GROMACS .gro file of C-alpha atoms in nm:
model
  225
    1MET     CA    1   0.104   0.466   1.158
    2ARG     CA    2  -0.265   0.481   1.064
    3ILE     CA    3  -0.491   0.746   1.219
    4LEU     CA    4  -0.869   0.783   1.219
    5LEU     CA    5  -1.015   1.135   1.220
    6ILE     CA    6  -1.383   1.200   1.299
    7GLU     CA    7  -1.448   1.570   1.236
    8ASP     CA    8  -1.754   1.732   1.076
    9SER     CA    9  -1.578   2.044   0.940
   10LEU     CA   10  -1.471   1.974   0.582
   11ARG     CA   11  -1.207   2.248   0.582
   12LEU     CA   12  -1.054   2.130   0.910
   13ARG     CA   13  -1.056   1.769   0.789
   14GLU     CA   14  -0.864   1.873   0.480
   15LEU     CA   15  -0.609   2.075   0.679
   16LEU     CA   16  -0.552   1.801   0.936
   17CYS     CA   17  -0.518   1.533   0.669
   18GLU     CA   18  -0.259   1.745   0.491
   19ALA     CA   19  -0.061   1.803   0.812
   20ILE     CA   20  -0.065   1.437   0.915
   21ARG     CA   21   0.028   1.304   0.572
   22SER     CA   22   0.318   1.550   0.557
   23VAL     CA   23   0.496   1.354   0.833
   24GLY     CA   24   0.439   1.020   0.661
   25TRP     CA   25   0.136   0.889   0.851
   26LYS     CA   26  -0.183   0.755   0.695
   27ILE     CA   27  -0.520   0.901   0.788
   28ASP     CA   28  -0.883   0.809   0.718
   29ALA     CA   29  -1.124   1.096   0.775
   30PHE     CA   30  -1.501   1.094   0.829
   31ALA     CA   31  -1.763   1.354   0.915
   32THR     CA   32  -2.008   1.158   1.132
   33ALA     CA   33  -2.007   0.930   1.435
   34GLN     CA   34  -2.176   0.654   1.236
   35GLU     CA   35  -1.905   0.653   0.969
   36GLY     CA   36  -1.638   0.661   1.237
   37ARG     CA   37  -1.786   0.362   1.420
   38LEU     CA   38  -1.791   0.159   1.099
   39ALA     CA   39  -1.428   0.252   1.033
   40VAL     CA   40  -1.323   0.134   1.380
   41GLU     CA   41  -1.501  -0.197   1.321
   42GLY     CA   42  -1.337  -0.247   0.982
   43ALA     CA   43  -0.973  -0.155   1.042
   44ASP     CA   44  -0.698  -0.133   1.303
   45TYR     CA   45  -0.591   0.219   1.398
   46ASP     CA   46  -0.302   0.345   1.607
   47LEU     CA   47  -0.481   0.665   1.710
   48LEU     CA   48  -0.825   0.827   1.696
   49LEU     CA   49  -0.870   1.203   1.659
   50LEU     CA   50  -1.225   1.276   1.777
   51ASP     CA   51  -1.427   1.595   1.750
   52LEU     CA   52  -1.699   1.629   2.014
   53GLY     CA   53  -1.944   1.839   1.814
   54LEU     CA   54  -2.054   1.581   1.557
   55PRO     CA   55  -2.380   1.625   1.361
   56ASP     CA   56  -2.536   1.287   1.448
   57GLU     CA   57  -2.406   1.214   1.798
   58ASP     CA   58  -2.211   1.381   2.075
   59GLY     CA   59  -1.845   1.283   2.069
   60ILE     CA   60  -1.849   1.208   2.441
   61ASP     CA   61  -2.110   0.937   2.381
   62VAL     CA   62  -1.898   0.795   2.098
   63LEU     CA   63  -1.597   0.786   2.328
   64ARG     CA   64  -1.788   0.616   2.609
   65SER     CA   65  -1.927   0.352   2.376
   66LEU     CA   66  -1.582   0.275   2.233
   67ARG     CA   67  -1.434   0.232   2.578
   68GLY     CA   68  -1.735   0.027   2.681
   69ALA     CA   69  -1.665  -0.201   2.386
   70LYS     CA   70  -1.305  -0.242   2.511
   71VAL     CA   71  -1.154  -0.045   2.223
   72GLN     CA   72  -0.812   0.054   2.362
   73THR     CA   73  -0.700   0.279   2.074
   74PRO     CA   74  -0.553   0.605   2.210
   75VAL     CA   75  -0.799   0.894   2.165
   76LEU     CA   76  -0.704   1.259   2.126
   77VAL     CA   77  -1.012   1.482   2.158
   78LEU     CA   78  -1.031   1.790   1.935
   79THR     CA   79  -1.299   2.039   2.029
   80ALA     CA   80  -1.400   2.402   2.065
   81ARG     CA   81  -1.526   2.321   2.416
   82GLY     CA   82  -1.234   2.464   2.606
   83ALA     CA   83  -1.384   2.500   2.954
   84ILE     CA   84  -1.210   2.303   3.227
   85ASP     CA   85  -1.524   2.106   3.316
   86GLU     CA   86  -1.560   2.000   2.950
   87ARG     CA   87  -1.199   1.880   2.943
   88ILE     CA   88  -1.252   1.684   3.263
   89LEU     CA   89  -1.566   1.527   3.115
   90GLY     CA   90  -1.375   1.414   2.806
   91LEU     CA   91  -1.086   1.271   3.003
   92ASP     CA   92  -1.319   1.090   3.241
   93ALA     CA   93  -1.504   0.941   2.943
   94GLY     CA   94  -1.183   0.776   2.827
   95ALA     CA   95  -0.985   1.031   2.628
   96ASP     CA   96  -0.606   1.008   2.650
   97ASP     CA   97  -0.545   1.374   2.570
   98TYR     CA   98  -0.741   1.690   2.491
   99LEU     CA   99  -0.664   1.969   2.244
  100ALA     CA  100  -0.885   2.278   2.233
  101LYS     CA  101  -0.952   2.456   1.903
  102PRO     CA  102  -0.793   2.656   1.755
  103PHE     CA  103  -0.457   2.484   1.778
  104HIS     CA  104  -0.127   2.480   1.591
  105ASN     CA  105  -0.062   2.177   1.370
  106GLY     CA  106   0.285   2.145   1.520
  107GLU     CA  107   0.135   2.096   1.866
  108LEU     CA  108  -0.106   1.836   1.729
  109ILE     CA  109   0.179   1.635   1.575
  110ALA     CA  110   0.380   1.660   1.898
  111ARG     CA  111   0.085   1.538   2.105
  112ILE     CA  112   0.033   1.244   1.868
  113ARG     CA  113   0.397   1.145   1.906
  114ALA     CA  114   0.368   1.173   2.284
  115LEU     CA  115   0.062   0.946   2.285
  116MET     CA  116   0.244   0.691   2.071
  117ARG     CA  117   0.532   0.685   2.318
  118ARG     CA  118   0.284   0.600   2.593
  119ALA     CA  119   0.095   0.346   2.382
  120PRO     CA  120   0.123  -0.035   2.427
  121VAL     CA  121   0.404  -0.239   2.278
  122THR     CA  122   0.210  -0.283   1.953
  123SER     CA  123   0.273   0.087   1.886
  124MET     CA  124   0.633   0.100   2.018
  125PRO     CA  125   0.843   0.402   1.903
  126ILE     CA  126   1.120   0.183   1.753
  127LEU     CA  127   1.047  -0.138   1.564
  128GLU     CA  128   1.330  -0.389   1.529
  129PHE     CA  129   1.358  -0.703   1.323
  130ALA     CA  130   1.690  -0.880   1.265
  131ASN     CA  131   1.928  -0.589   1.189
  132ILE     CA  132   1.658  -0.343   1.076
  133GLN     CA  133   1.529  -0.056   1.291
  134LEU     CA  134   1.229   0.160   1.202
  135ASP     CA  135   1.156   0.475   1.403
  136ILE     CA  136   0.776   0.506   1.403
  137ALA     CA  137   0.774   0.881   1.470
  138SER     CA  138   1.047   0.998   1.230
  139ARG     CA  139   0.986   0.717   0.975
  140ARG     CA  140   1.365   0.666   0.958
  141VAL     CA  141   1.481   0.315   0.861
  142THR     CA  142   1.833   0.207   0.952
  143CYS     CA  143   2.052  -0.101   0.941
  144ALA     CA  144   2.362  -0.110   1.164
  145GLY     CA  145   2.334   0.267   1.199
  146ALA     CA  146   2.319   0.335   0.824
  147GLU     CA  147   1.999   0.488   0.691
  148ILE     CA  148   1.809   0.303   0.419
  149ALA     CA  149   1.636   0.540   0.177
  150LEU     CA  150   1.279   0.417   0.122
  151ALA     CA  151   0.967   0.574  -0.027
  152PRO     CA  152   0.673   0.629   0.213
  153SER     CA  153   0.477   0.336   0.067
  154GLU     CA  154   0.779   0.109   0.106
  155LYS     CA  155   0.817   0.215   0.470
  156ASP     CA  156   0.448   0.136   0.529
  157LEU     CA  157   0.489  -0.215   0.391
  158LEU     CA  158   0.814  -0.272   0.580
  159GLU     CA  159   0.645  -0.163   0.905
  160LEU     CA  160   0.360  -0.407   0.848
  161LEU     CA  161   0.605  -0.688   0.774
  162MET     CA  162   0.818  -0.609   1.080
  163ARG     CA  163   0.517  -0.594   1.312
  164ASN     CA  164   0.430  -0.944   1.192
  165GLY     CA  165   0.783  -1.084   1.166
  166GLY     CA  166   0.788  -1.452   1.081
  167LYS     CA  167   0.417  -1.456   0.998
  168VAL     CA  168   0.250  -1.459   0.658
  169ILE     CA  169   0.050  -1.146   0.577
  170SER     CA  170  -0.226  -1.189   0.322
  171LYS     CA  171  -0.212  -0.982   0.006
  172ALA     CA  172  -0.558  -0.843   0.086
  173LYS     CA  173  -0.437  -0.709   0.423
  174MET     CA  174  -0.135  -0.553   0.255
  175GLU     CA  175  -0.353  -0.385  -0.004
  176HIS     CA  176  -0.564  -0.239   0.275
  177ALA     CA  177  -0.262  -0.113   0.469
  178PHE     CA  178  -0.106   0.020   0.148
  179SER     CA  179  -0.406   0.237   0.070
  180GLU     CA  180  -0.644   0.482   0.232
  181TYR     CA  181  -1.023   0.498   0.212
  182GLY     CA  182  -1.126   0.632  -0.127
  183ASP     CA  183  -0.809   0.513  -0.303
  184GLU     CA  184  -0.791   0.229  -0.549
  185ARG     CA  185  -0.634  -0.076  -0.388
  186SER     CA  186  -0.414  -0.235  -0.650
  187SER     CA  187  -0.261  -0.579  -0.605
  188ASN     CA  188  -0.006  -0.491  -0.870
  189ALA     CA  189   0.095  -0.177  -0.678
  190VAL     CA  190   0.173  -0.388  -0.371
  191GLU     CA  191   0.380  -0.633  -0.576
  192LEU     CA  192   0.579  -0.349  -0.731
  193ALA     CA  193   0.640  -0.189  -0.391
  194ILE     CA  194   0.755  -0.523  -0.245
  195SER     CA  195   0.992  -0.568  -0.539
  196ARG     CA  196   1.142  -0.221  -0.489
  197LEU     CA  197   1.169  -0.278  -0.113
  198ARG     CA  198   1.356  -0.604  -0.164
  199ARG     CA  199   1.607  -0.439  -0.399
  200LYS     CA  200   1.678  -0.156  -0.157
  201LEU     CA  201   1.722  -0.390   0.140
  202GLU     CA  202   1.957  -0.619  -0.054
  203GLY     CA  203   2.228  -0.354  -0.042
  204HIS     CA  204   2.244  -0.379   0.337
  205ARG     CA  205   2.321  -0.658   0.584
  206THR     CA  206   1.970  -0.670   0.722
  207GLY     CA  207   1.988  -1.033   0.834
  208SER     CA  208   1.641  -1.083   0.687
  209SER     CA  209   1.456  -1.159   0.366
  210ILE     CA  210   1.108  -1.088   0.232
  211GLU     CA  211   0.954  -1.406   0.097
  212THR     CA  212   0.654  -1.461  -0.127
  213VAL     CA  213   0.408  -1.727  -0.013
  214ARG     CA  214   0.238  -1.811  -0.339
  215GLY     CA  215  -0.137  -1.765  -0.341
  216VAL     CA  216  -0.133  -1.618   0.010
  217GLY     CA  217   0.090  -1.316   0.061
  218TYR     CA  218   0.430  -1.218   0.199
  219MET     CA  219   0.639  -1.255   0.511
  220ILE     CA  220   0.971  -1.129   0.646
  221ARG     CA  221   1.196  -1.378   0.820
  222GLU     CA  222   1.542  -1.381   0.969
  223LYS     CA  223   1.817  -1.544   0.768
  224SER     CA  224   1.988  -1.838   0.931
  225ALA     CA  225   2.345  -1.770   1.038
   0.00000   0.00000   0.00000
């Protein structure tokens, strides 16, 4: 899962990024509304964490503009504005949930999981392809009930492949999904991760195979009976 955080407090950004990465999710963090808008235009996110007190624009206005542009990404508002009328304003503007500062990181993670359970099919809690199951929340990968031990980066690539089962995914898109803003996006790193993923899946009856489409990218497809 990939999350976008728009929060002007550097210390809080760092703490939230640490908490979210600790459960295996990716997060891109920005300090201003302008940076956040550009991020939304340039990538697909499963969830937006939005602070209302941004330095260049009120978060409520950002939220309204996103909903006006038909952006359906679930939004969890994070703010020090805890009054009931402020919460109502945020929810009416299009927020899916509201968390007043200060809050416990455990509650934040729980609320994110709850939002993902209510999200559209594209963010379903359990992904399935052939005989493989991937639990989005726990990041547990299984085949016929047996867990497959994968590194976080391998799980990220497997999730992307499973979400696009039977379709070719360009190497550029994989490099983007494999990295976070500010990290070097290495084509070789993706190839190595794909190679490791293939080896680990080969030891299980997954009913699928990861194929290389030369000059284009990769795809996962079901094996014929």
